[in-house]
Short mmCIF file of N, CA and C in Angstrom, two decimals:
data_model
loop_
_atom_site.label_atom_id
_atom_site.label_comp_id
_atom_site.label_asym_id
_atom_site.label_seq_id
_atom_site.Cartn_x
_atom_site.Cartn_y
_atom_site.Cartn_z
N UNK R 246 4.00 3.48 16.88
CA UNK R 246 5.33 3.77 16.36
C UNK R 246 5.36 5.22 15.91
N UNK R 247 6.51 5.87 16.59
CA UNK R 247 6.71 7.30 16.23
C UNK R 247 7.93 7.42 15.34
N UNK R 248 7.96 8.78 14.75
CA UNK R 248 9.09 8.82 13.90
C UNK R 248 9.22 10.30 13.85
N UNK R 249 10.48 10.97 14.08
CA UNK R 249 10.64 12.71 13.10
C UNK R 249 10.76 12.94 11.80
N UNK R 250 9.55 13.68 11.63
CA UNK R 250 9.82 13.88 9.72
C UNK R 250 11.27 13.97 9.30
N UNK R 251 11.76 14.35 9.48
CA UNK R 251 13.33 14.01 8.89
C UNK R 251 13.85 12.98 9.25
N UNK R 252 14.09 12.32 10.03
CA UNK R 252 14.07 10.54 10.17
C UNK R 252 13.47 10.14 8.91
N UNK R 253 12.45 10.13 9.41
CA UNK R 253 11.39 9.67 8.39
C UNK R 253 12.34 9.72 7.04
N UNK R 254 11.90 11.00 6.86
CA UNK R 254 12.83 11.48 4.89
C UNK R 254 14.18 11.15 4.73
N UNK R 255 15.57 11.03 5.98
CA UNK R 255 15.92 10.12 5.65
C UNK R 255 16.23 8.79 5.31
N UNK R 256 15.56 8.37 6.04
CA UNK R 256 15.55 6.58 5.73
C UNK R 256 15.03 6.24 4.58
N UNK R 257 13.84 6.85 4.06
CA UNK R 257 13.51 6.59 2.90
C UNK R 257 14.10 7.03 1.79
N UNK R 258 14.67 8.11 1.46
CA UNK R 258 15.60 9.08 0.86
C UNK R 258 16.91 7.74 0.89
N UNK R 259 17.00 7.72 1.73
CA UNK R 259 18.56 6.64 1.16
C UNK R 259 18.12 4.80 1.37
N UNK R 260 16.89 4.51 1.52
CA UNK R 260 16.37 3.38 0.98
C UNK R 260 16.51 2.45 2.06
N UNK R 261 16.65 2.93 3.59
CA UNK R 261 16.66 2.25 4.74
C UNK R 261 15.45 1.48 5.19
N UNK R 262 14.76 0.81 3.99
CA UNK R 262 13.30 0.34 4.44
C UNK R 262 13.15 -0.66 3.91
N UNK R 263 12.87 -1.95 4.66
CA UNK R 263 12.44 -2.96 4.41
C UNK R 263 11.57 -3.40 3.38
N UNK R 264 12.03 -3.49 2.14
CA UNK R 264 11.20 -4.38 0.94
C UNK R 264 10.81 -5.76 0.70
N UNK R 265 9.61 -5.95 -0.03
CA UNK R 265 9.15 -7.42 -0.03
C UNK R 265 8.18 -7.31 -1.38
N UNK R 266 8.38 -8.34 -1.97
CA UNK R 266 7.92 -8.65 -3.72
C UNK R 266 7.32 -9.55 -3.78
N UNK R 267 5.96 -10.18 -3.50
CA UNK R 267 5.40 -11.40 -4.25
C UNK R 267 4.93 -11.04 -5.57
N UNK R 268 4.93 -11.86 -6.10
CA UNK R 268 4.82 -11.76 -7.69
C UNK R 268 3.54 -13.18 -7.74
N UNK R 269 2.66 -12.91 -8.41
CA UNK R 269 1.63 -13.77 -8.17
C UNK R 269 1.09 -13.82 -9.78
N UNK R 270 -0.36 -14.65 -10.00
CA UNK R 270 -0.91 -14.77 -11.73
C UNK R 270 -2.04 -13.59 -11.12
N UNK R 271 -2.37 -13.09 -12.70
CA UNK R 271 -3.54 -12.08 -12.31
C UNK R 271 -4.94 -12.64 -11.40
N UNK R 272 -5.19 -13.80 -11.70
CA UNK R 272 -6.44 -14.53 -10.94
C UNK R 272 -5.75 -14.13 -9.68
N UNK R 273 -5.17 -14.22 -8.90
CA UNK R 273 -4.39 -14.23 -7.87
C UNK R 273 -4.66 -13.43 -6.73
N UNK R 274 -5.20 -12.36 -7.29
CA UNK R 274 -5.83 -10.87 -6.94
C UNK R 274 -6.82 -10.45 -6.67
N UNK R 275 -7.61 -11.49 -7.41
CA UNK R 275 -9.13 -11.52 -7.22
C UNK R 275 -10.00 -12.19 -6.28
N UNK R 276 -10.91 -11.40 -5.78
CA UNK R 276 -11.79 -12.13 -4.83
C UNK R 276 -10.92 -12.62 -3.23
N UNK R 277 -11.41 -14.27 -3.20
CA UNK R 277 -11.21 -14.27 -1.70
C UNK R 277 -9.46 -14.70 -2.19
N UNK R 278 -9.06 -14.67 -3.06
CA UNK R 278 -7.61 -14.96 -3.54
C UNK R 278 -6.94 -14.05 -3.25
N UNK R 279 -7.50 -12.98 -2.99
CA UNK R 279 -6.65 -11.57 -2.99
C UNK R 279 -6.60 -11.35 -1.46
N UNK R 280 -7.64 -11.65 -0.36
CA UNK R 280 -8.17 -12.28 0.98
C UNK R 280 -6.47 -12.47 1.54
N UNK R 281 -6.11 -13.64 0.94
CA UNK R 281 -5.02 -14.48 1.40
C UNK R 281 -3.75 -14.12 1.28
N UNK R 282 -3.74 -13.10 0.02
CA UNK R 282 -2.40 -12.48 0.23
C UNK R 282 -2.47 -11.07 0.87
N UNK R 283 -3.74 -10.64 1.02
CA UNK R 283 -3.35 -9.37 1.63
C UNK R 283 -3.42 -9.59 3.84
N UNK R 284 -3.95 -11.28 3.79
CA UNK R 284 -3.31 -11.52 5.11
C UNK R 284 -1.83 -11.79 5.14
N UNK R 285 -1.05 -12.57 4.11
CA UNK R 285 0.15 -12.66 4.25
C UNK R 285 1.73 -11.55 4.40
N UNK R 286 0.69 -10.17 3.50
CA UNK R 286 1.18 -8.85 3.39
C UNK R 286 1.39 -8.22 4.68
N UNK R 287 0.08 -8.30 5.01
CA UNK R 287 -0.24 -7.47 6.79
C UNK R 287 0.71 -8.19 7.66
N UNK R 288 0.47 -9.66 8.07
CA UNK R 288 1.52 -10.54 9.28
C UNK R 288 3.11 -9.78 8.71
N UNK R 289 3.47 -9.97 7.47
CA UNK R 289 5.06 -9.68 7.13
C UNK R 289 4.99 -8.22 7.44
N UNK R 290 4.14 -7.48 7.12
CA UNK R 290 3.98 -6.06 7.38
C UNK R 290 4.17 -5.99 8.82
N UNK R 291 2.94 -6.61 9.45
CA UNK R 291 3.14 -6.02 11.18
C UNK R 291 4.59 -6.73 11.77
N UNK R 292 5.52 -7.55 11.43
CA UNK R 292 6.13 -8.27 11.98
C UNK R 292 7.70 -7.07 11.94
N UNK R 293 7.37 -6.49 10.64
CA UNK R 293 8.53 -5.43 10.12
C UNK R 293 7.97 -4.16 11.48
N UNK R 294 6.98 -3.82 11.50
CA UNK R 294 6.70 -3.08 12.07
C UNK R 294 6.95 -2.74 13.94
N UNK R 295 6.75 -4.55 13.84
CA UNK R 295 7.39 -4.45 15.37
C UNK R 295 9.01 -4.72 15.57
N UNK R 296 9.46 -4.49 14.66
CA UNK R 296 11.08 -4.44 14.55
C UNK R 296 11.34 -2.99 14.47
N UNK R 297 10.73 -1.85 14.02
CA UNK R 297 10.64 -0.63 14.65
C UNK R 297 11.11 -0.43 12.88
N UNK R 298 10.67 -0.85 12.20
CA UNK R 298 11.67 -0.80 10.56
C UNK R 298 10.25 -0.28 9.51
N UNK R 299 10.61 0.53 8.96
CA UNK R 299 9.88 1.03 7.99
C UNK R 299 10.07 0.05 6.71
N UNK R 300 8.80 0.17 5.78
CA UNK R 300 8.88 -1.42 5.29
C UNK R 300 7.59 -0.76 3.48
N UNK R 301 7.61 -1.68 2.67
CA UNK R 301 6.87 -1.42 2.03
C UNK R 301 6.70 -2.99 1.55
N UNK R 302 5.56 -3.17 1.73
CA UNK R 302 5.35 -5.17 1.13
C UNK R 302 4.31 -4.84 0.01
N UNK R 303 4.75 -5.86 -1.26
CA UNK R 303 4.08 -5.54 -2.66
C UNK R 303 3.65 -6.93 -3.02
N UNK R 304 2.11 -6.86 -3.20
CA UNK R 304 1.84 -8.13 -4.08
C UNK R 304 1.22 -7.64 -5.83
N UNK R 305 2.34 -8.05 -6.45
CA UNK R 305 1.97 -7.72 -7.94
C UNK R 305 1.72 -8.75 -8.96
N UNK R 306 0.65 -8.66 -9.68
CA UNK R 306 -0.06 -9.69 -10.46
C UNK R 306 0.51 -8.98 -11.90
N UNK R 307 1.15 -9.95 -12.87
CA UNK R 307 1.13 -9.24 -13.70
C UNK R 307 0.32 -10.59 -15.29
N UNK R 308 -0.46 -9.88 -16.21
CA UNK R 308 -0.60 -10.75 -17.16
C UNK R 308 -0.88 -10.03 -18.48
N UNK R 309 -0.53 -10.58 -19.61
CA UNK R 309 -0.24 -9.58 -20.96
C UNK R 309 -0.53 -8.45 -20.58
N UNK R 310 0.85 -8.24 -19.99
CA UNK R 310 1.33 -6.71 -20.24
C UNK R 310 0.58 -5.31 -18.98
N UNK R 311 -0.17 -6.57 -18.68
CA UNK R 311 -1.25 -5.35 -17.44
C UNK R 311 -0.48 -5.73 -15.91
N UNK R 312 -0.47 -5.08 -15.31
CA UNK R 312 0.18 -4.79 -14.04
C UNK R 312 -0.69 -4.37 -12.64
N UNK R 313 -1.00 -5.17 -12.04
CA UNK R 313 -1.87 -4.67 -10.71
C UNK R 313 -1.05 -5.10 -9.48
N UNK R 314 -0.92 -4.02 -8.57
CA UNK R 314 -0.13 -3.97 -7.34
C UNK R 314 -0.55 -3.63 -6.36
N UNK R 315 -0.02 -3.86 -5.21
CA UNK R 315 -1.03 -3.62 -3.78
C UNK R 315 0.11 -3.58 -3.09
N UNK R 316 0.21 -3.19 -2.41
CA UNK R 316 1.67 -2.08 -1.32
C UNK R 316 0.85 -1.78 0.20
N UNK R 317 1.71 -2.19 0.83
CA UNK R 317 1.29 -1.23 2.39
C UNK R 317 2.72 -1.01 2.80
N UNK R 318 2.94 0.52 2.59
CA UNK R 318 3.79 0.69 2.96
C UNK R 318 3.68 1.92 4.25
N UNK R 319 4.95 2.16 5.40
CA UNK R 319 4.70 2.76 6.21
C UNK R 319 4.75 4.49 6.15
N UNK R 320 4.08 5.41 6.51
CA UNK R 320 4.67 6.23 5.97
C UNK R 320 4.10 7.37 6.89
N UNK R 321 4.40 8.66 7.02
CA UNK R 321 3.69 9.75 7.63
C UNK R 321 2.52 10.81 7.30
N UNK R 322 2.60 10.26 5.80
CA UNK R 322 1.02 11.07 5.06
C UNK R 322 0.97 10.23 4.16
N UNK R 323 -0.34 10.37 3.77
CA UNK R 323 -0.60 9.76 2.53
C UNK R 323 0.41 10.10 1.06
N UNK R 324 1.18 9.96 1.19
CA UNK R 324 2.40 9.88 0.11
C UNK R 324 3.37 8.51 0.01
N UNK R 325 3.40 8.18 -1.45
CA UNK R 325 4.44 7.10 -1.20
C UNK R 325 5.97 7.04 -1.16
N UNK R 326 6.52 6.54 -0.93
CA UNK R 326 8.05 6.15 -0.44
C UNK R 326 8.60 7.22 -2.06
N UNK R 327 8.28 7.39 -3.67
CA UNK R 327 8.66 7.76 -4.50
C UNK R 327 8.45 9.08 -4.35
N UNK R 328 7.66 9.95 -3.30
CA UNK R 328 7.04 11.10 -3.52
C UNK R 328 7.94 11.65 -2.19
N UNK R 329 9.08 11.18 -1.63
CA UNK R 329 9.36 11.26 -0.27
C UNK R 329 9.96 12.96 -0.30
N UNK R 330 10.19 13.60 -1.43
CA UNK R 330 11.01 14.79 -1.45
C UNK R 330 9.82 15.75 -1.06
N UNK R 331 8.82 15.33 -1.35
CA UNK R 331 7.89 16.58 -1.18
C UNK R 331 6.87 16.10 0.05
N UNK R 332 7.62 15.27 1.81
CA UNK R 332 6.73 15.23 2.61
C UNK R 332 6.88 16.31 3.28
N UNK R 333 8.15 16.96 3.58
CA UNK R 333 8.69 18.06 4.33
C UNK R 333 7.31 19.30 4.03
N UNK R 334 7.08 19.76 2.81
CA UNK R 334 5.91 20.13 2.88
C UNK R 334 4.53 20.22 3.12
N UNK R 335 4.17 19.04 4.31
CA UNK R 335 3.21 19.43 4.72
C UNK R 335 3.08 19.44 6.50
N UNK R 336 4.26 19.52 6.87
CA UNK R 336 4.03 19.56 8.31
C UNK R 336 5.50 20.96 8.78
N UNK R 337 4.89 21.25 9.76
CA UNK R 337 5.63 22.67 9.98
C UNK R 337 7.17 22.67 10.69
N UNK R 338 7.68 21.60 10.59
CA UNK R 338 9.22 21.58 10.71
C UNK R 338 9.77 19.90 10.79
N UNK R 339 10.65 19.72 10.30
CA UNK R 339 11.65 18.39 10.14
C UNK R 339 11.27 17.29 11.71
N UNK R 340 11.88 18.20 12.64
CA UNK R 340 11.68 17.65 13.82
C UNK R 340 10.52 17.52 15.04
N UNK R 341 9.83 17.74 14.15
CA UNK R 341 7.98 16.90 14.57
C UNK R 341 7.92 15.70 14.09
N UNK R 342 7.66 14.98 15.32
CA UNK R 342 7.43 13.58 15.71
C UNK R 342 6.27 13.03 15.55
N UNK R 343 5.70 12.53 14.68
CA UNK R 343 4.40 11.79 13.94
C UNK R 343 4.48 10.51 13.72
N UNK R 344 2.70 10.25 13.83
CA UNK R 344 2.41 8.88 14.21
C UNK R 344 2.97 7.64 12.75
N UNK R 345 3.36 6.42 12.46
CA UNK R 345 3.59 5.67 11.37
C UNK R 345 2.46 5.78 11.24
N UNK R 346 1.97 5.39 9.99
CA UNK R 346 0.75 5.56 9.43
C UNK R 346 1.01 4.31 8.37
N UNK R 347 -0.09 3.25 8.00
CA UNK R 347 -0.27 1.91 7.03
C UNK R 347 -0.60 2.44 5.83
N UNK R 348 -0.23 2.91 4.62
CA UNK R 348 -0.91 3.46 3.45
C UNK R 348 -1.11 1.80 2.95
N UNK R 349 -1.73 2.41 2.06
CA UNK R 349 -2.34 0.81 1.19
C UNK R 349 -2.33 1.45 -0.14
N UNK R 350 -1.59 1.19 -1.17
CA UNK R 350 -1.16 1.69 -2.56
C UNK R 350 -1.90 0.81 -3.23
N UNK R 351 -2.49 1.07 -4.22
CA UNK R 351 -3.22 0.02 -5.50
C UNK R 351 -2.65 0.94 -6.68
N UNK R 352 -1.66 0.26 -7.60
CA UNK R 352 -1.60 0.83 -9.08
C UNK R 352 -2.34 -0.70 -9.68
N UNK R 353 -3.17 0.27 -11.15
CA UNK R 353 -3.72 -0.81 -12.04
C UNK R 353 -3.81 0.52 -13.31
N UNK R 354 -4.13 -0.37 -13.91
CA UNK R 354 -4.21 0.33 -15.38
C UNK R 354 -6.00 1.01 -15.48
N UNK R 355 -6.75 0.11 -15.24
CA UNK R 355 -8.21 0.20 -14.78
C UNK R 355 -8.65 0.90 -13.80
N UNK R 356 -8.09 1.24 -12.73
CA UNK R 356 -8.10 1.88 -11.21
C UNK R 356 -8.85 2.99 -11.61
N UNK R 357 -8.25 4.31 -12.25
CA UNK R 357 -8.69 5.57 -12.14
C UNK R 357 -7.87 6.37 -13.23
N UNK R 358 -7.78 7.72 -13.37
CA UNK R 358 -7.21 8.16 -14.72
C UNK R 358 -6.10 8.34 -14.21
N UNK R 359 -5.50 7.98 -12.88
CA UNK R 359 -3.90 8.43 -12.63
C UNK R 359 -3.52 6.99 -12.43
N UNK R 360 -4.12 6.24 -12.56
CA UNK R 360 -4.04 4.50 -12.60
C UNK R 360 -3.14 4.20 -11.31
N UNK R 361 -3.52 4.58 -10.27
CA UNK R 361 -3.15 5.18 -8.93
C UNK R 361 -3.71 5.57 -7.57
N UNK R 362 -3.76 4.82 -6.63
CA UNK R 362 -4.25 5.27 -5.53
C UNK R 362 -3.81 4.90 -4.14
N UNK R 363 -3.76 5.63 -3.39
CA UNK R 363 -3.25 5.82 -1.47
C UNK R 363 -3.63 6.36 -0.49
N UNK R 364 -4.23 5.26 0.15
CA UNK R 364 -4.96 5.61 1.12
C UNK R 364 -4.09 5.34 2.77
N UNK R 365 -4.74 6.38 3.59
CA UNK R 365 -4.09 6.02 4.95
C UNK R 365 -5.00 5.61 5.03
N UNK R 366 -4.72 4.54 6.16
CA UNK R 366 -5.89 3.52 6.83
C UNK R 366 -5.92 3.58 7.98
N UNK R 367 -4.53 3.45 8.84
CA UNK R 367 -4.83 3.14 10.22
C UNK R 367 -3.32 3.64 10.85
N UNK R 368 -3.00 3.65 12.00
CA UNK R 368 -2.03 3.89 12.39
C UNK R 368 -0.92 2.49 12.72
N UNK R 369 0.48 2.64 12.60
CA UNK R 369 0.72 1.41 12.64
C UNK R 369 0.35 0.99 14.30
N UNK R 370 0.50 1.55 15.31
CA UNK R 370 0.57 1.49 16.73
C UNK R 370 -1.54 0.94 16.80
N UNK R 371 -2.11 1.20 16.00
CA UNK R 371 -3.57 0.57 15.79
C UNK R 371 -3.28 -1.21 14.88
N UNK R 372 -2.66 -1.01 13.89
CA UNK R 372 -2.47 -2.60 13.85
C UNK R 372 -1.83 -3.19 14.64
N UNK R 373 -0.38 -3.04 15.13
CA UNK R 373 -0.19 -3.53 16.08
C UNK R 373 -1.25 -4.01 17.25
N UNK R 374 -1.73 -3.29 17.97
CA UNK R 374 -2.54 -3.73 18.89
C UNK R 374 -3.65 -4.23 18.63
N UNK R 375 -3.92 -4.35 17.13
CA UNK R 375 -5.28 -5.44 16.80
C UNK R 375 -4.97 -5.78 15.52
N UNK R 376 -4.26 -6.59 15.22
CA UNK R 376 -3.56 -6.95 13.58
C UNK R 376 -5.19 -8.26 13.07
N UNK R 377 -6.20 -8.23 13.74
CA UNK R 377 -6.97 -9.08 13.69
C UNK R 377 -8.13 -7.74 12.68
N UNK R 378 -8.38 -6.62 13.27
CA UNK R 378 -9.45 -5.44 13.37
C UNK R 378 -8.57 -4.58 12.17
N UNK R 379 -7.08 -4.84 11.88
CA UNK R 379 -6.16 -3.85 10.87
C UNK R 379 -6.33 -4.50 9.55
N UNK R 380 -6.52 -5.91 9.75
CA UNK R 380 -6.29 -6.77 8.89
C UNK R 380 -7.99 -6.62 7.84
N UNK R 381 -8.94 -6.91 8.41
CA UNK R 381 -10.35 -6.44 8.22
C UNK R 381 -10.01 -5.04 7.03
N UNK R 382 -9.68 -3.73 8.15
CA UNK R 382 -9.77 -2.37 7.40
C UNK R 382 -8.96 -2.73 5.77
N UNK R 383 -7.67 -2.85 6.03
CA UNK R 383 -7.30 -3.17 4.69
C UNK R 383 -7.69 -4.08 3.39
N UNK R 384 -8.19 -5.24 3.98
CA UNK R 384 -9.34 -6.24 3.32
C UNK R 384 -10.17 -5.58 2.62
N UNK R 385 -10.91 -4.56 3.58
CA UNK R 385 -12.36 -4.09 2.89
C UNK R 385 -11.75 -2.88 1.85
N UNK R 386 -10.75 -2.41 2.18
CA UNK R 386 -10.85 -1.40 0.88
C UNK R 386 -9.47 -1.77 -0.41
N UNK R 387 -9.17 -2.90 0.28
CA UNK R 387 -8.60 -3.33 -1.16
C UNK R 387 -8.94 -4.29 -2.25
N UNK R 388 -10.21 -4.79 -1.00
CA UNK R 388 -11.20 -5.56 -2.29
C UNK R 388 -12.16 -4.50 -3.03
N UNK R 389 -12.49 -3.44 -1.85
CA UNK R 389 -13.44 -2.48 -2.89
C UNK R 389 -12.69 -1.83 -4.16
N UNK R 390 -11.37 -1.84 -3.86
CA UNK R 390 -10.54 -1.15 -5.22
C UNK R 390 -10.37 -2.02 -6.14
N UNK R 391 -10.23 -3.70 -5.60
CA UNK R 391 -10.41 -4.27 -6.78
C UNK R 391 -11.41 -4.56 -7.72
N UNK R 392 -12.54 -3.88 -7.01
CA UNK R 392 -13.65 -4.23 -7.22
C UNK R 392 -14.08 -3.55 -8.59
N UNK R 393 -13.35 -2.46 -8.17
CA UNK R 393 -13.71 -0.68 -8.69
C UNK R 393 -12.49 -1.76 -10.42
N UNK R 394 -11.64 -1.87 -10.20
CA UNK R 394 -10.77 -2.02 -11.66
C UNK R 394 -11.48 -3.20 -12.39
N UNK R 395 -11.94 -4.04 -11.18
CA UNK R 395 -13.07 -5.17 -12.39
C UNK R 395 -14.18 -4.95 -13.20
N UNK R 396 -14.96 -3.28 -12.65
CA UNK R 396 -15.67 -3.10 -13.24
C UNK R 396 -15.56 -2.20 -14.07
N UNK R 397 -14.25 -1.46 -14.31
CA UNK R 397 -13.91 -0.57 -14.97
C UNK R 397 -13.51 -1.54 -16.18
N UNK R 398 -12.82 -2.56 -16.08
CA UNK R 398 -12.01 -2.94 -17.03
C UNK R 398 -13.30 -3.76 -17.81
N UNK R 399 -14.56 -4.03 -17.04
CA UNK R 399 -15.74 -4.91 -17.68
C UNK R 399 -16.18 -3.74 -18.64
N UNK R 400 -16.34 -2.51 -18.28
CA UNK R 400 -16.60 -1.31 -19.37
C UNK R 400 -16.16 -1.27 -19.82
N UNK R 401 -14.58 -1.43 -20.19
CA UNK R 401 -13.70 -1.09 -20.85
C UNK R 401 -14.04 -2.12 -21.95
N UNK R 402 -13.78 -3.35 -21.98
CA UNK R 402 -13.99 -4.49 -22.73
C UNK R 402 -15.53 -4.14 -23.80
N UNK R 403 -16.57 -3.91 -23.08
CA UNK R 403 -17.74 -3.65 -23.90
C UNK R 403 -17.78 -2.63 -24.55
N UNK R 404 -16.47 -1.51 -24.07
CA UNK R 404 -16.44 -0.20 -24.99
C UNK R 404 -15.94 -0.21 -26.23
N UNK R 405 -14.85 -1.38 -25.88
CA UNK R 405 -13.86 -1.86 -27.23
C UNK R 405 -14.80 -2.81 -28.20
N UNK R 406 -15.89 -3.45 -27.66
CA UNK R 406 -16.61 -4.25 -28.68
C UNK R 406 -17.57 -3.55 -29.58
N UNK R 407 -18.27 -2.40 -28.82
CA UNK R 407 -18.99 -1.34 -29.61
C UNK R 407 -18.42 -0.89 -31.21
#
């Protein structure tokens, strides 16, 4: 799937993109639990994708007051759909035609000091043609990020008991 950076910036700019919200319990997220919704994310993801529709699918766990989210949304750099004013700056004119690209967003409170992270993973025209091999890539690094806030937040807990 191709797109022109200005395509691109407008559709997102005026909100022409397919949204999707599961709302889940924090256990929900974890482990092979997290497995199951980030297959259910990808199928709704690739299905938007072969509709030619730019899309952002969110599974968010929320429990006292803490907030963990997981997003694949489509996009042309590693930037998310909120940051869309400043993509024009990194490619050398509006009407260059670039590949969709799968970011995989994780906000958590635990994550990192910008409690924030986005990664490109794959191209969408690569899940498409193996949503079996796309599905894997995103698996492995959104369990490693969850991995990364379980053990942050296990420090965190023993820092507060000190």
């Amino acid at each position: 799937m191709e797109i022109t950076v200005a395509d691109f910036i407008e559709k997102v700019a005026n909100e022409a993109y397919q949204t999707e919200l599961q709302l889940v319990s924090a256990t929900e997220v974890q482990g092979t639990k997290l497995e199951k919704h980030l297959y259910e994310m990808v199928s709704l993801f690739g299905q938007l994708m072969e509709e030619g529709q730019l899309a952002q699918v969110t599974c968010r766990a929320e429990n006292a007051g803490q907030v963990t989210e997981y997003s694949l949304e489509s996009g042309i750099i590693n930037l998310p759909f909120a940051d869309v004013k400043k993509v024009d700056n990194f490619f050398d004119g509006l009407e260059t035609t670039v590949e969709v690209k799968v970011n995989l967003i994780v906000k958590d409170e635990n994550l990192n000091a910008s409690k924030f992270r986005i990664d490109s993973l794959l191209t969408v025209a690569e899940l498409l043609a193996d949503p079996s091999q796309g599905l894997q890539v995103i698996s492995d690094r959104a369990l490693a990020l969850s991995q990364v806030i379980q053990n942050n937040l296990e420090v965190a807990e023993v820092t507060a008991e000190v």
